[in-house]
Amino acid sequence: MPVTIREVAKAADVSITTVSRALNGYSDVSEETRRRIMRVAEELNYRPNAVARSLVTNRTRTIGFLVSELSKGRTGHYYLFPILYGMQDRLAELGYDLILVSTTTTRQREITYLDFCTERRVEGVVAMGLRLDDPYLHEIVESPLPSVVIDVPLLSDRCGYVMTDNVYGAKLAVRHLLGRGHKKIGFVNGHSQAAVSMDRRRGYEEAMVSAGFRADQLPVFESDFTLEGGKQASEILLEKHPELTAIFYASDLMAIGGLRFLHERGRNAPKDLAVVGFDDVELSEVVTPALSTIRQKRYEIGVTAAEMLVEMMDADGFPQGRMLAPELIVRASS
Amino acid sequence: MPVTIREVAKAADVSITTVSRALNGYSDVSEETRRRIMRVAEELNYRPNAVARSLVTNRTRTIGFLVSELSKGRTGHYYLFPILYGMQDRLAELGYDLILVSTTTTRQREITYLDFCTERRVEGVVAMGLRLDDPYLHEIVESPLPSVVIDVPLLSDRCGYVMTDNVYGAKLAVRHLLGRGHKKIGFVNGHSQAAVSMDRRRGYEEAMVSAGFRADQLPVFESDFTLEGGKQASEILLEKHPELTAIFYASDLMAIGGLRFLHERGRNAPKDLAVVGFDDVELSEVVTPALSTIRQKRYEIGVTAAEMLVEMMDADGFPQGRMLAPELIVRASS
DNA sequence: CTGTTAGCGCTTTCAA
DNA sequence: TTGAAAGCGCTAACAG
């Protein structure tokens, strides 16, 4: 059993109250006593029991991290890791820890998201990977628990969001292709239940319309964000629109699927088709040809989510929606 | 503020003890009382405070999850996600939750792994991504806290491990290639500070020696597990040993790098070079040509780690080393 | 079968 | 500048 505050007090010959004050940096302790207590605590290797402290302060400094249904073989984790790291790093600095909120709550009794957080006295939640038709989405957004969702622009009383400015990102991609002289630019979108899909489509359409194309005649195909999906989408889209000289994909994985499709047909990017993706996952830099893409600042998204949440919790800040600027990365594929 | 047990007791007109007993499923409560209490608890939407419970039971049902230095742009997360899911799923069933143990402990004051776990009263730890020269490794293995490490065969008083039988896996790969008629089989290994590298090399060597080759003349090159590393390794190894007709890579990512190298040179697997990887990450199925590989049962590794740890914690089981059998997956690249 | 009592380890009034 | 005492919400003897 670990050392308790009582043992430290006894060894330092003071009351536990004084130990508590000394160790928590209160000013009303004489320097001499403080030093003695610190020394004793050190010698005994004392570690305050966070559980006991939480019970009295009513603060657990615990943040829930929820990734929806990711266990089901989704490929989304190629995208989310840097976000997680950004969150974790910043939260550690701010003195918070992350606990994973299981979505496959197969515990003895079924337990909801909010029940879990209530029992554990989780102070706030960051959620990602949520589809618009995800049953959790509503629960999280409407819950009184402070929360931040990634990539879903829903604001409520206690829920903010962080995401990339996808409309702008898509425009960057299209303008880049237009600038390269392309006129026939297709778009392979992600599934319709992702909020980002709508924005990326809008960005694509607006940029194309600005360039003089008719919105209702744009070559668009809806896929599912995966590599395989991107491959199939490319085939279908190019069959229907053989005149295309460029395709913008709403994810790197789909774009890589496109590259693969081309390769299988003995064709190549950027010669036969210019290819631009979205996300800038690690893979994009190393595929052949290296993939041009719209970089999302994923680590920063994580950091921002962390700070926003803590501000809601600690400083009574109200929920905000924050858009981070993406960045065009030109590589070999376009 | 959430509802407390006291309020439930008052509303149900019993003592808090009885409420506790009823809700925790003790038998010494009359059916009628129990039902009444359950109903009241339900109505009030009562959720027991896990913090308070932990303080008295001295159990937090919290497991630490440590991934070493993964934030530093490592590509290891392609591998580890399914392990995490396996753990999380099984631990949820067993009534435990995962808390992330930050390795970049930039908190106000520096705090070690063990300090963190002590303060949070973490009951056990699963660690992965540990290099043999990782400073955490020693600390974890020697710590009195029950722990399980993934992919490092170090056993101690309180630390067990789970990993794939890498020697066997490598042998499967080599035998497969031998069976296809290959005689000149090279090996691209991961970095030397990974325990799995040693085993995979041993498996390769033993299989080759069994087939009549001399151990000291085998074409081996040490790389770093990454795609880019695998690409470079392929170039170097093939330059030095142009006679090779097959290469076995110690990771899928490196093998994919190999495929890419071939492609850039206008050559192809399996015609010009048979390629086999290790891990069976999601990507391997969708690259072209689809990658033959040694499948690690990653979800099962996670499940096993969870069960082993819980057995150490709950049932006073002693630490074990567990090897899971890998599986040869033959696809197009060989 | 139920209630009383005594803590778990800590923080926080309130007095001294 | 220090200590005594109360109590956070719960479980667990021990009586009755």
XYZ file of C-alpha atoms (C1' of nucleotides) in Angstrom:
700
model
C 0.000 0.000 0.000
C 1.260 3.438 -0.912
C 2.278 6.027 1.649
C -0.529 8.283 2.848
C -0.539 11.868 3.893
C -0.971 10.748 7.486
C 2.373 8.978 7.488
C 4.078 11.997 6.054
C 2.511 14.164 8.728
C 3.653 11.839 11.449
C 7.191 11.647 10.114
C 7.397 15.421 9.726
C 5.746 15.930 13.076
C 2.989 18.196 11.820
C -0.698 17.784 11.155
C -2.000 16.420 7.895
C -3.522 19.783 7.226
C -0.096 21.344 7.150
C 1.239 18.647 4.881
C -1.608 19.210 2.492
C -0.990 22.935 2.451
C 2.748 22.628 2.074
C 2.539 20.183 -0.805
C -0.136 22.118 -2.606
C 1.905 25.282 -2.540
C -0.192 27.370 -0.185
C 1.596 30.393 1.203
C 0.596 30.101 4.795
C 3.264 27.600 5.739
C 6.633 28.658 7.095
C 9.515 28.034 4.786
C 11.190 25.822 7.281
C 8.173 23.603 7.803
C 7.570 23.411 4.095
C 11.089 22.291 3.391
C 10.962 19.695 6.080
C 7.695 18.347 4.776
C 8.970 18.268 1.223
C 12.028 16.396 2.299
C 10.074 13.858 4.296
C 7.578 13.384 1.478
C 10.442 12.811 -0.883
C 12.122 10.333 1.424
C 8.952 8.377 1.944
C 8.241 8.611 -1.764
C 4.818 9.977 -1.046
C 2.319 10.286 -3.905
C -0.992 11.940 -3.178
C -3.945 9.712 -3.835
C -5.754 11.313 -6.744
C -8.888 9.332 -5.967
C -9.194 10.728 -2.474
C -8.438 14.196 -3.708
C -11.065 13.905 -6.413
C -13.686 12.875 -3.917
C -13.281 16.029 -1.900
C -12.483 18.518 -4.631
C -15.075 17.059 -6.899
C -12.622 17.323 -9.787
C -11.166 14.271 -11.484
C -9.104 16.002 -14.166
C -10.193 13.253 -16.493
C -11.239 13.753 -20.084
C -13.129 11.125 -22.027
C -11.964 10.235 -25.505
C -14.560 8.707 -27.733
C -13.941 7.274 -31.179
C -17.095 5.980 -32.680
C -17.172 2.458 -34.022
C -13.606 2.570 -35.065
C -13.079 -0.998 -34.084
C -15.148 -2.164 -36.977
C -12.251 -2.282 -39.341
C -12.596 1.300 -40.364
C -9.614 2.870 -41.965
C -10.154 6.110 -40.150
C -7.264 5.582 -37.800
C -4.824 6.538 -40.498
C -6.213 9.953 -39.971
C -6.844 10.261 -36.284
C -3.596 9.416 -34.569
C -1.942 12.817 -34.805
C -5.106 14.401 -33.475
C -4.995 12.116 -30.491
C -1.367 12.999 -29.859
C -2.022 16.695 -30.058
C -4.812 16.332 -27.534
C -2.858 14.118 -25.226
C 0.192 16.379 -25.253
C -1.713 19.537 -24.539
C -3.977 17.951 -21.968
C -0.970 16.587 -20.108
C 0.434 20.084 -19.923
C -2.855 21.320 -18.578
C -2.939 18.570 -15.999
C -5.623 16.374 -17.506
C -5.597 12.733 -18.462
C -7.469 10.863 -21.147
C -9.689 7.899 -20.519
C -11.063 5.899 -23.423
C -14.803 5.814 -23.668
C -15.775 2.490 -25.074
C -18.476 2.595 -27.682
C -18.898 -1.136 -27.699
C -20.125 -0.969 -24.154
C -20.435 -4.666 -23.628
C -20.159 -4.417 -19.885
C -22.313 -6.476 -17.636
C -25.178 -4.082 -17.949
C -25.567 -1.814 -20.907
C -24.355 1.598 -20.031
C -24.668 4.726 -22.072
C -22.083 7.299 -22.894
C -23.384 9.714 -20.327
C -23.743 7.070 -17.640
C -20.150 6.095 -18.068
C -18.984 9.672 -17.824
C -21.139 10.313 -14.801
C -19.905 7.302 -12.899
C -16.283 8.051 -13.651
C -16.897 11.731 -13.056
C -15.371 12.514 -16.423
C -15.194 16.279 -16.727
C -15.329 16.644 -20.465
C -15.277 14.670 -23.679
C -13.642 14.857 -27.060
C -15.304 12.780 -29.739
C -14.264 11.940 -33.236
C -15.125 9.697 -36.122
C -18.795 10.513 -35.693
C -21.057 10.068 -38.667
C -24.048 12.297 -38.998
C -26.274 9.279 -38.520
C -24.306 8.060 -35.536
C -26.565 7.500 -32.543
C -23.852 8.924 -30.292
C -23.733 12.230 -32.076
C -26.989 13.522 -30.712
C -26.289 12.198 -27.264
C -22.936 13.961 -27.110
C -24.028 17.249 -28.536
C -27.098 17.504 -26.332
C -25.442 16.253 -23.194
C -24.815 18.734 -20.391
C -21.252 17.441 -20.195
C -18.757 19.832 -21.801
C -17.571 18.351 -25.048
C -15.799 19.048 -28.293
C -16.441 17.139 -31.474
C -13.914 16.869 -34.244
C -15.051 17.307 -37.837
C -18.722 17.871 -37.172
C -19.883 21.481 -37.164
C -22.546 21.195 -34.503
C -22.633 23.758 -31.770
C -24.757 23.516 -28.680
C -24.992 24.808 -25.189
C -22.131 22.669 -23.948
C -20.534 21.323 -27.117
C -18.047 22.997 -29.410
C -16.228 21.722 -32.457
C -12.881 21.848 -34.196
C -12.274 21.055 -37.806
C -10.411 22.062 -40.892
C -11.927 24.636 -43.172
C -12.906 22.048 -45.709
C -14.620 24.401 -48.097
C -11.466 26.428 -48.369
C -9.338 23.298 -48.597
C -11.334 21.964 -51.518
C -11.068 25.312 -53.234
C -7.316 25.240 -52.820
C -7.205 21.890 -54.511
C -9.412 22.905 -57.409
C -7.654 26.204 -57.969
C -4.353 24.414 -58.021
C -5.629 22.124 -60.754
C -7.171 24.979 -62.679
C -3.874 26.793 -62.385
C -2.189 23.824 -63.965
C -4.452 24.298 -66.938
C -6.990 21.574 -66.196
C -10.550 22.185 -67.334
C -12.127 18.807 -66.845
C -11.835 18.195 -63.133
C -13.793 15.443 -61.461
C -14.514 14.992 -57.750
C -14.701 11.800 -55.734
C -16.385 12.525 -52.447
C -16.568 10.605 -49.185
C -19.803 9.123 -47.914
C -22.693 11.452 -47.354
C -22.905 10.824 -43.623
C -19.680 12.698 -42.966
C -20.033 16.382 -42.337
C -16.752 17.052 -44.079
C -18.110 15.586 -47.307
C -20.643 18.352 -47.653
C -18.041 21.039 -47.168
C -15.538 19.535 -49.529
C -18.191 19.199 -52.169
C -19.259 22.765 -51.677
C -15.683 23.963 -51.987
C -15.235 21.996 -55.169
C -18.450 23.279 -56.676
C -17.894 26.884 -55.747
C -14.396 26.883 -57.150
C -15.586 25.298 -60.362
C -18.492 27.686 -60.697
C -16.153 30.600 -60.127
C -14.119 29.287 -62.991
C -17.150 29.376 -65.234
C -18.481 25.828 -65.037
C -22.098 24.923 -64.475
C -22.790 23.499 -61.039
C -25.288 20.954 -62.319
C -22.938 19.380 -64.807
C -19.974 18.656 -62.623
C -18.550 15.130 -62.667
C -18.995 14.049 -59.064
C -19.071 10.602 -57.572
C -19.794 9.642 -54.005
C -17.589 6.998 -52.456
C -16.647 6.086 -48.888
C -13.194 7.460 -47.958
C -11.463 4.091 -48.340
C -8.710 3.071 -50.714
C -10.783 0.384 -52.328
C -13.685 2.760 -52.646
C -11.474 5.307 -54.331
C -10.298 2.748 -56.811
C -13.789 1.747 -57.817
C -14.960 5.333 -57.899
C -12.140 6.212 -60.266
C -13.119 3.493 -62.640
C -16.742 4.488 -62.703
C -16.106 8.185 -62.928
C -13.562 7.848 -65.720
C -15.798 5.547 -67.649
C -18.592 8.029 -67.543
C -16.307 10.998 -68.103
C -13.338 9.887 -70.189
C -12.575 13.517 -70.880
C -11.377 14.148 -67.331
C -7.770 15.278 -66.973
C -7.831 15.605 -63.219
C -9.637 14.229 -60.194
C -9.823 15.696 -56.746
C -10.499 13.130 -54.039
C -11.991 13.930 -50.648
C -9.402 11.766 -48.883
C -5.848 10.633 -49.442
C -6.830 7.030 -49.140
C -9.290 7.371 -51.988
C -6.716 9.287 -54.009
C -4.218 6.501 -53.478
C -6.897 4.119 -54.667
C -7.116 6.305 -57.743
C -3.378 6.108 -58.298
C -3.584 2.381 -58.019
C -6.392 2.192 -60.527
C -4.401 4.223 -63.002
C -1.399 2.044 -62.514
C -3.381 -1.096 -63.136
C -4.559 0.362 -66.411
C -1.008 1.152 -67.403
C -1.610 4.831 -66.983
C 0.028 7.299 -64.691
C -0.419 10.418 -62.658
C 0.090 13.192 -63.411
C 0.581 12.496 -67.117
C -2.710 10.786 -67.838
C -4.615 12.193 -64.913
C -3.709 14.717 -62.262
C -4.591 13.507 -58.769
C -5.070 15.500 -55.594
C -6.114 14.103 -52.250
C -7.176 15.476 -48.889
C -5.732 15.005 -45.369
C -2.015 14.509 -45.928
C -1.702 11.232 -44.075
C 1.809 9.858 -43.622
C 1.337 7.494 -46.520
C 0.827 10.207 -49.089
C 4.401 11.277 -49.037
C 5.734 7.837 -49.793
C 3.413 6.508 -52.454
C 4.515 6.650 -56.069
C 3.959 9.167 -57.433
C 3.948 11.162 -54.215
C 0.482 12.522 -53.666
C -0.472 16.157 -53.909
C -2.944 16.892 -51.195
C -4.609 19.312 -48.843
C -2.888 19.095 -45.519
C -4.973 19.126 -42.420
C -3.069 20.275 -39.383
C -4.087 17.318 -37.377
C -1.820 17.742 -34.405
C -3.058 21.324 -34.091
C -6.646 20.153 -34.299
C -5.951 17.986 -31.276
C -4.251 20.799 -29.403
C -7.094 23.162 -30.193
C -9.729 20.695 -29.086
C -7.869 20.217 -25.811
C -7.599 23.917 -25.133
C -11.159 24.640 -26.082
C -12.474 21.930 -23.819
C -10.373 22.981 -20.870
C -11.496 26.532 -21.317
C -15.096 25.415 -21.198
C -14.453 23.403 -18.071
C -12.079 25.615 -16.136
C -12.848 29.102 -17.268
C -16.528 28.688 -17.985
C -15.812 29.560 -21.581
C -18.730 28.966 -23.879
C -18.534 26.480 -26.721
C -17.143 27.681 -29.993
C -16.682 26.344 -33.469
C -13.140 26.622 -34.681
C -11.929 26.168 -38.247
C -8.277 25.580 -38.942
C -6.788 26.607 -42.252
C -5.597 23.757 -44.462
C -2.585 23.954 -46.700
C -1.951 22.894 -50.272
C 0.896 20.424 -50.607
C 2.026 19.961 -54.176
C 3.857 16.746 -54.899
C 4.334 14.624 -57.990
C 0.795 13.434 -58.657
C -0.440 16.727 -60.055
C -24.454 17.740 -9.061
C -25.350 14.130 -9.607
C -27.676 12.200 -7.358
C -26.017 10.478 -4.392
C -26.765 7.277 -2.641
C -28.104 9.258 0.292
C -30.866 10.751 -1.793
C -31.822 7.355 -3.110
C -31.924 6.038 0.424
C -34.140 8.848 1.554
C -36.514 8.481 -1.357
C -36.750 4.734 -0.865
C -37.027 5.140 2.881
C -34.174 2.821 3.755
C -30.606 3.261 4.937
C -27.807 3.952 2.491
C -26.330 0.601 3.417
C -29.366 -1.151 2.111
C -29.253 0.816 -1.078
C -25.624 -0.116 -1.537
C -26.385 -3.755 -0.969
C -29.403 -3.811 -3.215
C -27.627 -2.112 -6.084
C -24.538 -4.240 -5.787
C -26.529 -7.407 -5.981
C -26.036 -8.743 -2.505
C -28.461 -11.454 -1.546
C -29.378 -10.262 1.882
C -31.997 -7.800 0.750
C -35.644 -8.707 0.467
C -36.950 -8.843 -3.036
C -39.505 -6.203 -2.313
C -37.001 -3.738 -0.904
C -34.622 -4.379 -3.746
C -37.265 -3.697 -6.324
C -38.317 -0.523 -4.634
C -34.732 0.682 -4.452
C -34.062 -0.186 -8.052
C -37.125 1.691 -9.117
C -36.249 4.766 -7.095
C -32.658 4.707 -8.322
C -33.934 4.492 -11.843
C -36.353 7.336 -11.354
C -33.729 9.575 -9.845
C -31.303 8.490 -12.514
C -28.813 7.548 -9.872
C -25.248 6.691 -10.938
C -22.863 5.483 -8.252
C -19.813 7.670 -7.881
C -16.926 5.497 -8.983
C -14.453 7.820 -7.285
C -16.043 7.362 -3.883
C -16.333 3.664 -4.408
C -12.693 3.434 -5.409
C -11.604 5.213 -2.295
C -13.187 2.671 -0.033
C -12.689 -0.487 -2.049
C -9.193 0.540 -2.987
C -9.894 -0.601 -6.534
C -10.087 1.812 -9.426
C -10.651 -0.677 -12.227
C -8.355 1.445 -14.334
C -5.681 0.110 -16.644
C -2.900 2.265 -17.979
C -2.127 2.130 -21.678
C 1.343 3.208 -22.634
C 2.623 3.637 -26.167
C 6.180 4.728 -26.183
C 7.167 7.762 -28.199
C 4.598 7.106 -30.814
C 3.919 10.750 -31.215
C 7.241 11.278 -32.882
C 5.932 10.552 -36.326
C 6.454 6.858 -36.027
C 4.542 4.697 -38.396
C 3.923 2.091 -35.760
C 0.292 2.975 -35.381
C -0.575 1.160 -38.563
C 0.130 -1.867 -36.537
C -1.183 -1.137 -33.108
C -4.791 -0.114 -33.555
C -6.347 -3.566 -33.659
C -4.372 -4.498 -30.563
C -5.794 -1.522 -28.763
C -9.314 -2.482 -29.812
C -8.886 -6.020 -28.660
C -7.724 -4.805 -25.298
C -10.402 -2.203 -24.957
C -13.185 -4.605 -25.914
C -12.123 -7.324 -23.532
C -11.329 -4.946 -20.703
C -14.741 -3.354 -21.037
C -16.312 -6.783 -20.661
C -14.229 -7.373 -17.580
C -15.245 -4.040 -16.146
C -12.015 -2.135 -16.617
C -11.297 1.111 -18.379
C -8.211 2.347 -20.151
C -6.401 5.518 -19.290
C -3.648 6.794 -21.532
C -0.269 7.081 -19.892
C 1.505 9.981 -21.443
C 5.131 9.379 -22.220
C 5.794 12.988 -23.024
C 5.052 13.855 -19.428
C 5.329 17.571 -19.798
C 3.189 18.296 -16.802
C 4.032 21.037 -14.429
C 6.461 18.877 -12.590
C 8.113 15.947 -14.245
C 6.432 12.787 -13.206
C 7.516 9.283 -13.917
C 5.534 6.403 -15.220
C 5.213 4.830 -11.816
C 4.357 8.094 -10.095
C 1.525 8.660 -12.506
C 0.158 5.180 -11.955
C 0.481 5.503 -8.212
C -1.347 8.804 -8.034
C -4.144 7.630 -10.269
C -4.161 4.287 -8.523
C -3.878 2.545 -11.873
C -4.131 -1.163 -11.227
C -2.161 -2.472 -14.149
C -0.479 -1.421 -17.344
C -0.212 -2.603 -20.904
C 2.711 -1.191 -22.823
C 3.600 -1.381 -26.451
C 5.938 0.087 -29.000
C 8.839 -0.319 -26.612
C 12.300 -0.500 -28.056
C 14.911 -2.508 -26.257
C 16.808 0.679 -25.551
C 13.709 2.490 -24.382
C 14.176 3.985 -20.925
C 10.619 3.020 -20.046
C 11.187 -0.633 -20.691
C 13.235 -1.292 -17.615
C 11.002 0.833 -15.466
C 7.914 -1.057 -16.532
C 9.328 -4.525 -16.308
C 10.870 -3.970 -12.885
C 7.960 -2.045 -11.464
C 5.837 -3.763 -8.803
C 2.759 -2.726 -10.761
C 1.243 -5.629 -12.699
C 1.952 -5.142 -16.356
C 1.966 -6.798 -19.732
C 4.244 -5.746 -22.537
C 3.456 -6.422 -26.155
C 6.188 -7.705 -28.444
C 9.002 -7.799 -25.917
C 9.740 -11.187 -24.369
C 10.748 -10.019 -20.926
C 9.290 -11.731 -17.954
C 9.580 -10.536 -14.398
C 7.953 -10.843 -11.056
C 5.011 -8.669 -12.048
C 5.337 -8.325 -15.808
C 4.205 -10.708 -18.488
C 4.223 -10.433 -22.240
C 2.195 -11.268 -25.300
C 3.526 -11.518 -28.789
C 3.357 -13.437 -31.990
C 5.634 -16.403 -32.424
C 7.914 -14.504 -34.721
C 10.420 -17.282 -35.210
C 7.689 -19.529 -36.459
C 6.198 -16.749 -38.539
C 9.471 -16.104 -40.303
C 9.856 -19.788 -40.948
C 6.406 -19.918 -42.497
C 7.399 -17.140 -44.860
C 10.674 -18.722 -45.868
C 9.203 -22.171 -46.308
C 6.499 -20.731 -48.460
C 9.116 -19.152 -50.713
C 11.207 -22.297 -50.763
C 8.108 -24.218 -51.675
C 7.623 -21.916 -54.624
C 11.051 -22.970 -55.826
C 13.063 -19.995 -54.676
C 16.644 -20.584 -53.653
C 18.013 -17.091 -53.401
C 15.945 -15.534 -50.663
C 16.985 -12.279 -49.042
C 15.793 -10.820 -45.759
C 15.170 -7.211 -44.859
C 14.949 -6.894 -41.113
C 13.618 -4.169 -38.834
C 15.880 -2.162 -36.587
C 17.957 -4.025 -34.052
C 16.316 -2.415 -31.037
C 13.076 -4.286 -31.603
C 12.818 -7.630 -29.918
C 10.802 -8.990 -32.803
C 13.676 -8.335 -35.191
C 15.847 -10.898 -33.471
C 13.169 -13.531 -33.643
C 12.279 -12.907 -37.235
C 15.900 -13.087 -38.195
C 16.331 -16.295 -36.293
C 13.319 -17.802 -37.986
C 14.643 -16.806 -41.379
C 18.094 -18.173 -40.671
C 16.916 -21.434 -39.211
C 14.601 -22.077 -42.105
C 17.340 -21.308 -44.573
C 19.843 -23.463 -42.768
C 17.343 -26.309 -42.644
C 17.108 -25.970 -46.396
C 20.845 -26.414 -46.702
C 22.138 -22.861 -46.845
C 25.055 -21.556 -44.827
C 24.038 -19.209 -42.049
C 26.988 -16.903 -42.543
C 26.313 -16.249 -46.185
C 22.699 -15.204 -46.074
C 21.729 -11.951 -47.752
C 20.391 -9.921 -44.864
C 19.942 -6.197 -44.534
C 18.865 -4.283 -41.470
C 16.366 -1.505 -42.007
C 13.833 0.262 -39.779
C 10.308 -1.090 -40.347
C 9.221 1.921 -42.427
C 8.087 2.041 -46.015
C 10.866 4.375 -47.060
C 13.392 2.221 -45.230
C 12.132 -0.868 -47.022
C 12.510 0.850 -50.353
C 16.106 1.818 -49.736
C 16.914 -1.544 -48.248
C 15.595 -3.243 -51.350
C 17.810 -1.185 -53.579
C 20.913 -1.881 -51.554
C 20.220 -5.539 -51.062
C 19.437 -6.155 -54.724
C 22.468 -4.270 -55.822
C 24.668 -6.415 -53.676
C 22.767 -9.599 -54.475
C 21.316 -9.320 -57.964
C 20.760 -13.044 -57.952
C 17.911 -12.814 -55.439
C 14.544 -14.083 -56.629
C 12.688 -13.388 -53.415
C 12.841 -11.118 -50.395
C 11.175 -11.597 -47.059
C 10.582 -8.353 -45.181
C 10.157 -8.102 -41.419
C 7.184 -5.755 -41.840
C 4.475 -5.091 -44.372
C 5.403 -1.464 -44.600
C 8.940 -2.375 -45.645
C 7.591 -4.946 -48.078
C 5.340 -2.329 -49.620
C 8.414 -0.148 -49.916
C 9.986 -3.053 -51.751
C 7.042 -3.307 -54.122
C 7.336 0.373 -54.778
C 11.028 0.093 -55.511
C 10.390 -2.660 -58.000
C 7.711 -0.675 -59.687
C 9.953 2.341 -60.037
C 12.490 0.164 -61.782
C 9.874 -1.139 -64.118
C 9.923 -4.538 -62.496
C 7.208 -6.429 -60.778
C 6.344 -8.837 -58.045
C 6.102 -11.751 -58.158
C 7.554 -12.095 -61.657
C 10.881 -10.398 -61.064
C 10.985 -10.812 -57.324
C 8.719 -12.600 -54.916
C 7.819 -10.447 -51.928
C 6.512 -11.478 -48.527
C 5.856 -9.144 -45.622
C 5.002 -9.497 -41.952
C 2.033 -8.219 -39.879
C -0.869 -8.162 -42.314
C -1.831 -4.551 -41.822
C -4.990 -3.345 -43.558
C -2.984 -1.826 -46.358
C -1.451 -5.077 -47.497
C -4.649 -6.366 -48.946
C -5.179 -3.350 -51.156
C -1.751 -2.640 -52.561
C -0.914 -3.841 -56.050
C 0.047 -6.559 -56.219
C -1.674 -7.608 -53.012
C 0.961 -8.512 -50.495
C 1.650 -12.012 -49.249
C 2.385 -11.794 -45.574
C 2.494 -13.366 -42.160
C -0.627 -12.396 -40.333
C -0.355 -11.429 -36.735
C -3.594 -11.887 -34.861
C -3.502 -8.415 -33.500
C -6.983 -8.205 -32.072
C -6.320 -11.467 -30.252
C -3.035 -10.143 -28.949
C -4.984 -7.300 -27.382
C -7.582 -9.633 -25.937
C -4.907 -11.912 -24.543
C -3.002 -9.047 -22.968
C -6.196 -7.860 -21.320
C -7.039 -11.251 -19.931
C -3.539 -11.934 -18.745
C -3.337 -8.652 -16.939
C -6.705 -9.037 -15.283
C -5.757 -12.494 -14.156
C -2.632 -11.124 -12.548
C -4.616 -8.417 -10.832
C -7.783 -10.211 -9.839
C -6.786 -13.799 -9.464
C -3.222 -13.303 -8.316
C -2.101 -15.149 -11.390
C 1.595 -14.963 -11.991
C 3.041 -13.344 -15.083
C 3.383 -15.441 -18.177
C 4.809 -15.123 -21.619
C 2.322 -15.971 -24.296
C 3.075 -16.580 -27.947
C 0.309 -16.459 -30.507
C 0.599 -18.436 -33.677
C 0.848 -16.388 -36.857
C -0.644 -17.403 -40.151
C 0.654 -17.389 -43.689
C -1.457 -15.320 -46.037
C -0.634 -15.908 -49.671
C -1.637 -13.151 -52.037
C -0.371 -11.978 -55.387
C 3.114 -10.752 -54.505
C 4.631 -14.206 -54.166
C -33.243 -8.728 6.397
C -31.906 -3.984 7.900
C -29.527 -0.098 10.244
C -25.574 1.970 12.893
C -20.972 3.042 12.809
C -16.530 3.585 11.206
C -13.633 4.695 7.997
C -11.040 5.146 2.757
C -7.225 9.780 2.021
C -7.685 13.949 1.209
C -9.125 19.310 1.341
C -11.175 22.945 3.667
C -13.454 25.788 6.964
C -12.812 27.578 11.454
C -10.267 28.514 15.697
C -6.360 29.137 18.066
C 1.619 29.838 10.979
C -0.638 25.685 12.611
C -4.179 22.098 14.048
C -8.860 20.084 15.033
C -12.799 18.714 12.946
C -16.014 17.989 9.375
C -17.090 15.704 5.345
C -16.718 14.276 0.001
C -19.947 9.339 -1.404
C -19.400 5.103 -0.785
C -18.547 0.066 1.341
C -18.081 -3.073 5.048
C -17.906 -4.903 9.538
C -20.953 -5.649 13.276
C -25.310 -5.623 15.748
C -29.845 -6.267 16.076
